[in-house]
Coordinates of C-alpha atoms in Angstrom, one line a residue:
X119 CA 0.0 0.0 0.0
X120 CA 0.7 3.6 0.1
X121 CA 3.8 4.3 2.2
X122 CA 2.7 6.4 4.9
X123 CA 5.8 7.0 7.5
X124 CA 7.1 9.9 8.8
X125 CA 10.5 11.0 10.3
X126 CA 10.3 11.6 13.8
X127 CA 13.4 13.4 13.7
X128 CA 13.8 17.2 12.3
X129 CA 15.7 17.5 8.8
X130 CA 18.4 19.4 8.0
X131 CA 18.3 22.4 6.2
X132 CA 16.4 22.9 2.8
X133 CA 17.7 24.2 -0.2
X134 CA 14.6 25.8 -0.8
X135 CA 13.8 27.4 2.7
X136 CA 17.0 30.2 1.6
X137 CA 16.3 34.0 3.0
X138 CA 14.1 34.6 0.8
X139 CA 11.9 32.7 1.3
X140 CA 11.8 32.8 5.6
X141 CA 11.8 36.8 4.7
X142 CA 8.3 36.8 4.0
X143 CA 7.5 34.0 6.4
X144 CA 9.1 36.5 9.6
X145 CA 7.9 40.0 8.2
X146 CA 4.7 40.4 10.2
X147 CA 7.0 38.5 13.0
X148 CA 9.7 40.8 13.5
X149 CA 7.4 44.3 12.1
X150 CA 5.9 43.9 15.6
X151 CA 9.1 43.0 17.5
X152 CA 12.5 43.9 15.9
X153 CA 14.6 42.7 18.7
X154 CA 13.1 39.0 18.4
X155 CA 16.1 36.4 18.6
X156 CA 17.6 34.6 16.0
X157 CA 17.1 31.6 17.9
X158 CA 13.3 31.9 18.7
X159 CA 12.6 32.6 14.8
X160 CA 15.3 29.2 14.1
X161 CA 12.6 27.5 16.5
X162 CA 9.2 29.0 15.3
X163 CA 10.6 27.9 11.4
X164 CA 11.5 24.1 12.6
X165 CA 7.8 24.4 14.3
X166 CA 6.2 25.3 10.7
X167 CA 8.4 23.4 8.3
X168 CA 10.2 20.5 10.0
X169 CA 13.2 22.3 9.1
X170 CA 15.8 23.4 10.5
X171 CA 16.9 27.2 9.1
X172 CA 20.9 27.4 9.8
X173 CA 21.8 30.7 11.9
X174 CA 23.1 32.6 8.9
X175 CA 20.4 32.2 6.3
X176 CA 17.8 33.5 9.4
X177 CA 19.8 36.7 10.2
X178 CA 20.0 38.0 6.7
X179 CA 16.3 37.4 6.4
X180 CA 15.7 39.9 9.2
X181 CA 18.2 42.1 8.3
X182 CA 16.1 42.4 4.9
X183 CA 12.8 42.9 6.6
X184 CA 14.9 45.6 8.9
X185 CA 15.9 47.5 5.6
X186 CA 12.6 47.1 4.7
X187 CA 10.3 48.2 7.5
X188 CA 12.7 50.6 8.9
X189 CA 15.3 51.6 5.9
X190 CA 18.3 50.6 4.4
X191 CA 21.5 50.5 6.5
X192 CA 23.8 52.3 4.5
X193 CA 21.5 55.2 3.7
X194 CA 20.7 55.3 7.3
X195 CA 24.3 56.8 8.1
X196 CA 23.8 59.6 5.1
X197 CA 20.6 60.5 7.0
X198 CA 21.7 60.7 10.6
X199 CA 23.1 64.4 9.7
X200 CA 20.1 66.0 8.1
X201 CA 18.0 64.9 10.9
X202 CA 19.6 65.7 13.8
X203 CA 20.2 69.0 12.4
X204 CA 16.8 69.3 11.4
X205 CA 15.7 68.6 15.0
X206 CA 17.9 71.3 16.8
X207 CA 16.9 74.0 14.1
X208 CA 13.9 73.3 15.6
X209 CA 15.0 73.6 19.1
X210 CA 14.4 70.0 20.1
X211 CA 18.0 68.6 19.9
X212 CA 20.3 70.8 22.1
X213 CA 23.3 69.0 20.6
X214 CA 24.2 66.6 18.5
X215 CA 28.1 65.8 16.7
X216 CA 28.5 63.5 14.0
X217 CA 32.3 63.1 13.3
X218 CA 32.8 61.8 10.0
X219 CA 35.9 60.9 8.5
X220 CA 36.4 61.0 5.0
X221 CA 33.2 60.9 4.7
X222 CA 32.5 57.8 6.6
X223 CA 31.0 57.5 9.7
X224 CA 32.9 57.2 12.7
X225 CA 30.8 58.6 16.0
X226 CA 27.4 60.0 17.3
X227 CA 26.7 61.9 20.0
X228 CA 23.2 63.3 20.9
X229 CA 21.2 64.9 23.8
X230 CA 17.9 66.4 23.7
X231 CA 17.1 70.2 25.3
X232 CA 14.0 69.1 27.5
X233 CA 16.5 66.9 29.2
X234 CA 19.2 69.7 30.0
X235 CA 16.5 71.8 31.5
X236 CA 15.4 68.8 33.8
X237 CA 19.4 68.1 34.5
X238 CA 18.8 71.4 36.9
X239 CA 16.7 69.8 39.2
X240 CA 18.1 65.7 39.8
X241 CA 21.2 64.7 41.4
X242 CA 24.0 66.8 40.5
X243 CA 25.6 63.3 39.0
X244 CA 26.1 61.5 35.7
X245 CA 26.8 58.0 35.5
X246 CA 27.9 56.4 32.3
X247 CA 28.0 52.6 30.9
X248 CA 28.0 51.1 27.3
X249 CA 25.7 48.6 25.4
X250 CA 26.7 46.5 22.5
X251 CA 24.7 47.4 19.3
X252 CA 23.3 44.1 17.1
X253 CA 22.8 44.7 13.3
X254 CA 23.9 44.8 10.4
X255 CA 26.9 47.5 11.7
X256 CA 28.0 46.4 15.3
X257 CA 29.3 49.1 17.9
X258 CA 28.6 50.3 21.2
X259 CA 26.7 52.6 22.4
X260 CA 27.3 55.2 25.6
X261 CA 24.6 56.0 27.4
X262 CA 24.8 59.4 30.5
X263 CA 22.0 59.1 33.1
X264 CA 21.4 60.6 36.0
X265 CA 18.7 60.4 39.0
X266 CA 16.1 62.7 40.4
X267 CA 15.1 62.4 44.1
X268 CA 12.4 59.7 43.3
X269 CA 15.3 57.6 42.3
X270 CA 13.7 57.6 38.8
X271 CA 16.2 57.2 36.2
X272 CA 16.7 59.9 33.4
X273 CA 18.4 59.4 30.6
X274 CA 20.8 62.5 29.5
X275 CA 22.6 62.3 26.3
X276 CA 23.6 58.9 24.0
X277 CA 27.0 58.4 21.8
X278 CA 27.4 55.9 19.4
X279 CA 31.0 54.8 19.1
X280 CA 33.2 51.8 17.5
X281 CA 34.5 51.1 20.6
X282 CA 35.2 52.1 24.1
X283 CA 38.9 53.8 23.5
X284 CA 40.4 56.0 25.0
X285 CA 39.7 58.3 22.2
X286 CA 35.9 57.9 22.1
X287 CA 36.1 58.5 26.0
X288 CA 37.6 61.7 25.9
X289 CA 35.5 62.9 23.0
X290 CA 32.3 61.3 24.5
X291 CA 33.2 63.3 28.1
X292 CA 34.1 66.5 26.3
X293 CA 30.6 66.5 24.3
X294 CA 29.0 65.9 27.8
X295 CA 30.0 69.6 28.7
X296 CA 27.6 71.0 27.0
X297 CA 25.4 69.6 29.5
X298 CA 27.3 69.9 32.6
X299 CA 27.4 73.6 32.1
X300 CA 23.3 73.8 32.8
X301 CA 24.8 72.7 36.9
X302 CA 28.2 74.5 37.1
X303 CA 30.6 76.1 34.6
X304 CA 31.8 73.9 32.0
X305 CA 35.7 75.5 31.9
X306 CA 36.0 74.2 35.4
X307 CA 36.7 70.7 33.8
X308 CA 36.0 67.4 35.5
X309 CA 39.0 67.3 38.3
X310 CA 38.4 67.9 41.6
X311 CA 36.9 70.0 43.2
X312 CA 34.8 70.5 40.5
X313 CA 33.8 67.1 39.4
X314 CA 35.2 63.5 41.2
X315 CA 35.6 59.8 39.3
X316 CA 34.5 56.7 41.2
X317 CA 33.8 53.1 40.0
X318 CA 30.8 51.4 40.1
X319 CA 30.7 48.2 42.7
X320 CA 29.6 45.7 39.4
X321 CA 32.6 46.9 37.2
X322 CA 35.1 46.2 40.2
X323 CA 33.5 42.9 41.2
X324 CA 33.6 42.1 37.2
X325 CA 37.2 43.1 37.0
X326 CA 37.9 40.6 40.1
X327 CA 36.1 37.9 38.7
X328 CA 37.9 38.5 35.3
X329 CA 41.4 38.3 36.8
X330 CA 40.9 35.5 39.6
X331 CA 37.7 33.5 38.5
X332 CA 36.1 33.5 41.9
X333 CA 32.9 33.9 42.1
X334 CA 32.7 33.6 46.4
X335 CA 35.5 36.0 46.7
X336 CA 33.6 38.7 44.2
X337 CA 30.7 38.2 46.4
X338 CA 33.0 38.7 49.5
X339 CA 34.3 42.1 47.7
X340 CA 31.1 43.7 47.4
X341 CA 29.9 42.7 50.5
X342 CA 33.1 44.6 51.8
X343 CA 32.8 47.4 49.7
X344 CA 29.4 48.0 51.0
X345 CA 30.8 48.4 54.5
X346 CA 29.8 51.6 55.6
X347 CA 31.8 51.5 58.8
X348 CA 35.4 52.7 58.3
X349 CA 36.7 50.1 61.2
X350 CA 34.6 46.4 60.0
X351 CA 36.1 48.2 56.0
X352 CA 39.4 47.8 57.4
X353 CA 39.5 45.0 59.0
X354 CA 37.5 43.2 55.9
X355 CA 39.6 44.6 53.3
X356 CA 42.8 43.2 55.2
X357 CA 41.9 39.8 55.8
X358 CA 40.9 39.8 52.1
X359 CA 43.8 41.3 51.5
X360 CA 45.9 38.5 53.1
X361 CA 43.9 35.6 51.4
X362 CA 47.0 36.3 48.5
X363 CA 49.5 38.2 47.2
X364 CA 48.5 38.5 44.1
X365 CA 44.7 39.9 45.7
X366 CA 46.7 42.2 47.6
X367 CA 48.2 43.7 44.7
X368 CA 45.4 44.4 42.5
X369 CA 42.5 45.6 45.2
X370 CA 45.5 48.1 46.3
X371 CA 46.0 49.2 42.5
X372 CA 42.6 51.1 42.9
X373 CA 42.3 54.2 45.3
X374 CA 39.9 53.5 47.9
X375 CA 37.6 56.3 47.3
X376 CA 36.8 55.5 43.8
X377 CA 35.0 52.3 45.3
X378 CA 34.3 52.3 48.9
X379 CA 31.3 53.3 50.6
X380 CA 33.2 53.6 53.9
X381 CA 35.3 56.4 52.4
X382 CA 32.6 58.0 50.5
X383 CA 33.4 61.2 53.3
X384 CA 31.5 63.9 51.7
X385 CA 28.3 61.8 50.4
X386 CA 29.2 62.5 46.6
X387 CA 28.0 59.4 45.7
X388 CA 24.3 60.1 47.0
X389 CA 24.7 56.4 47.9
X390 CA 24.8 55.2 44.7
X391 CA 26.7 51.8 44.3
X392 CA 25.6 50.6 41.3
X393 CA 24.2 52.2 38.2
X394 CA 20.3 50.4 37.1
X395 CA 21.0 51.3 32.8
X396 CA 18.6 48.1 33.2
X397 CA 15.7 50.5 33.4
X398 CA 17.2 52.8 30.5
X399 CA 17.4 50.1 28.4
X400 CA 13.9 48.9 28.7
X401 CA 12.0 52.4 28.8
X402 CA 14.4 53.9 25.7
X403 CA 16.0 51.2 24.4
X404 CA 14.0 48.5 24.3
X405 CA 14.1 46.5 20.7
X406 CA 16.1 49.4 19.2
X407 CA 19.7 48.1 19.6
X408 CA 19.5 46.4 16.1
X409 CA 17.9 48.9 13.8
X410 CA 19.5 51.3 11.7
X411 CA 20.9 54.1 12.9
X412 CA 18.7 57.3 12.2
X413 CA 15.8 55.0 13.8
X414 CA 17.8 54.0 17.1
X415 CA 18.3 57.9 17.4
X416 CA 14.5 58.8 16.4
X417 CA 13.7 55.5 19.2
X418 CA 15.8 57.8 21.8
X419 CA 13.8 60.7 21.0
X420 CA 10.0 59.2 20.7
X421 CA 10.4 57.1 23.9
X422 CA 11.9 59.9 26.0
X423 CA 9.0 61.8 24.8
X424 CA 6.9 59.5 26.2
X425 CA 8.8 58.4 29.6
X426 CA 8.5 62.4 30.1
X427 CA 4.6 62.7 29.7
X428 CA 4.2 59.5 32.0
X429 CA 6.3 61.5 34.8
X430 CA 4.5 64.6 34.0
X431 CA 0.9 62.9 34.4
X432 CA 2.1 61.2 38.1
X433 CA 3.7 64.3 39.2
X434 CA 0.6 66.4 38.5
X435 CA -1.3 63.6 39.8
X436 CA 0.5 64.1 43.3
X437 CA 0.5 67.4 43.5
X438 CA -3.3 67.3 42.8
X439 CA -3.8 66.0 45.8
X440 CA -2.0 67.7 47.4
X441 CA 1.3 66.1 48.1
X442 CA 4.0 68.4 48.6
X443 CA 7.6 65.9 48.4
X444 CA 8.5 63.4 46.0
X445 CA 7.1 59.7 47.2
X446 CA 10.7 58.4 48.0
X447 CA 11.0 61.1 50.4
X448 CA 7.8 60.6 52.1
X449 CA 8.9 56.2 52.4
X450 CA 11.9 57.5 53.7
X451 CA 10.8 59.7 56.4
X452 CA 8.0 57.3 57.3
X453 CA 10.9 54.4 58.3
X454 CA 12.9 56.5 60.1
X455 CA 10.2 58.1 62.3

């Protein structure tokens, strides 16, 4: 009779399932979500078709429904410029600098004025950490934030760099002037006093783990370096000091007040140990780290739009009834009464 049997196990690839073809079967798919994983769109095509799609033939399917829904890649970088310009004629960017060479492009850097206004009422702090870009062009992008006293994050100005050098560092923290002068005067510099370094408790522990591959003795150093008594600091640090040479010399290679609570003496930290770009990420970033360029910028400016009317609408919520402090105050007065 007719044979009827069917391979349990999933084929291989198909000759005919190329990128063209899983282009059109993904296009609704990744329309509504651009940040969906190569993996899960590997699973839902082996779901479908009982094939397996390699890696490669996947990714340049959604690259084409990218340039598609969103714009080519290339011509992405020649619009960046007429955009961003376009947006602080009209007094919505405060600045931007693309530095091109020979007219390729090498860097980004944009902030938006709404946010420098707001910069004169939150912590007067910046803190600063990179996130990889995926696409079609990989690189990493800088991201400045700051708190208010409602320990809501705020976003403050973005860079997009090739890579964290020292070069893109010092251009990146000279751009960020242009914002620092809406707190103090910008020709002061950032050395003390006018503006102090310090490390972030997740870098250092990072670091550690990097060089010693340790995972109990990182969690012993942050526990330590969240000692806010000066005496239990010392007599921590030593004995971890003591566990080897080789310990003793890297944790004394950083000054202590770049990372220790303990000898945070003038509360410039506002307590601040880590940094949550966690939140940035999903409120601004969120799905935008693999689209072209001019539309990760326009993402940065729609979804700050947005995050600012949703503050606006609680804070004029609060004050409508008559609230007169910010509701991490309030908690904070109620535990300590």
């Amino acid at each position: 009779g007719r044979h009827t049997c069917m391979n349990a196990m999933l084929s291989q690839d198909h000759n005919k399932l190329d990128s063209e073809f899983i282009y059109f079967c993904i296009l609704g798919m990744v329309k509504e979500d651009a940040f969906v994983s190569i993996s899960f769109v590997q699973e839902r095509i082996s779901r479908q078709f009982n094939y397996k799609a390699s890696y490669r033939k996947v990714w340049k399917a959604k690259q084409k429904v990218i340039s598609r829904v969103f714009g080519d890649w290339e011509d992405s970088y020649d619009l960046l410029p007429r955009w961003l310009d376009r947006l602080e004629y009209c007094q919505i960017v405060s600045n931007n600098v693309v530095d091109a060479h020979f007219y390729k492009f090498h860097r980004v850097f944009w902030t938006f004025k709404p946010i420098c206004d707001a910069f004169n009422y939150t912590k007067p702090i910046i803190q600063i950490d990179g996130t990889f870009l995926y696409g079609k062009y990989r690189g990493t992008l800088l991201i400045v934030t700051t708190q208010d006293d409602n320990a809501r994050v705020l976003p403050i100005a973005f860079t997009v760099v090739d890579g964290e050098t020292f070069s893109d560092w010092s251009w990146f923290l000279s751009n960020i002037h242009s914002i620092k002068s809406a707190v103090v005067n910008q020709n002061n510099g950032w050395q003390p006093p006018y503006g102090y370094h310090v490390y972030y408790i997740r870098h250092i522990a990072s670091n550690f783990n990097h060089w010693f591959k340790n995972v109990k003795l990182k969690e012993e150093l942050i526990r330590i370096d969240y000692t806010t008594c000066k005496h239990k600091f010392v007599r921590r640090l030593e004995q971890f000091r003591e566990i080897s040479s080789e310990i003793r010399w890297w944790i004394d290679g950083i000054s202590l007040e770049k990372w220790s609570l303990a000898h945070n003496d003038e509360g410039r930290r506002y307590s601040h140990m880590t940094i949550n770009l966690s939140e940035a990420r999903n409120k601004i970033l969120k799905g935008a780290r693999n689209l072209p360029i001019t539309t990760l910028v326009k993402c940065t400016y729609v979804r700050l739009v947005e995050y600012l009317v949703q503050r606006l609408g609680q804070a004029n919520a609060e004050l409508a009834i008559g609230q007169r402090y910010c509701r991490n105050l309030i908690d904070v007065m109620h535990n300590n009464q």
